[in-house]
Amino acid sequence: MKEFQLWTYLMHSDLHCMSAFEMIRSGMGHQELTRLRRFGVWHLTFESDEDQRSTISTMIDQSYYLVNPNKEAYFLDGIPAKDSIDLSRRLNLKVSPKHQSSNESLVARLRDRFKVDLLTATRSLVWEMQLSEPSDSLTIQKTFMSAVSGSVSRTKGFLVQPLFETYEWLDVDQVYTGIS
């Protein structure tokens, strides 16, 4: 079995992300946050150990099941790291449903239409946070999590809804490709 990650993002303004950014900075007073981006991540598991990148590209080009090309763009296996990016100023928060859907109907449709050996397709969100300066990431993580997920209410939960979602902090090498 081999797993691939398909990172999707909106090509145009992500209003949900813009609202979250403004609320964290203005409403919660976290001025150290300078940028917030949101990625949808498909975790695709194939039965064979072969490289399935061309198959994934075909599925994307010939259907709207994984990516809507009118609204979204994508990266395979992670976000390309540019030399000008200071990765010490980035925090990445992965949010997944507590009860992950197996997406059996989606997997069946993709298997039938593209004759692929796809086993599972699950989706999660990754929030990429850029800070104004490098800092102790553990302290910042605790500060942000108390601010954005410190609720047990059904109506609250900012980046993470703790009743329905789980989260984990991702290391730089789990998110960015081409790191030297």
Phi, psi and omega in degrees: 000146179221135180251141175236150176246130177248111183265117180249152177207156179285135180284333181252187183304130176263096187296323178299317180292319179297319178296317179297317180300312181295322179293318180294317182284307186276310184287325183255353175076022179267079182289347179289345177280119181252343181202145177222127177232154181235132178236139168266132183240118173270128174257106184254121180250126179251151182292319183275162178268007181287158176287122185253016183300318180292325177295316179297317178299320178296316179299323180288316183292330188251009178204170176252012186295320184256323183221134173266105186294345176285335185239332191240154170237174185209162170232146173261135174071004177141176181271127178298128179273130177264150181299332183281352183274129175269099185291345178288347178262007183251138171237140182233122184247118178265129181240126181230149175296144177296324179247085185296129176286140181279349180053043183302320181292322177295314179300316180298317179298315180294320178298314182292314186288321186250001178053051181249160179263046180289129179262312181220154174218106178241157185231142174220171176250146171233123175264122176259119181248128176253131181257159183292331178208155178301143182210175176294107188298326180295319178295315179297317180301314180297318180298312181294319183292324177292329181280322189255350179223016186282030184239148172244018179274152177288338184261349181245168184128115191270290175269336180229130173263100191296339178287329187243348187230155172245161179220159172209148176274133181261142174286159181304318183288349175274347186246315189257143176253156178077025178281128180263000000 
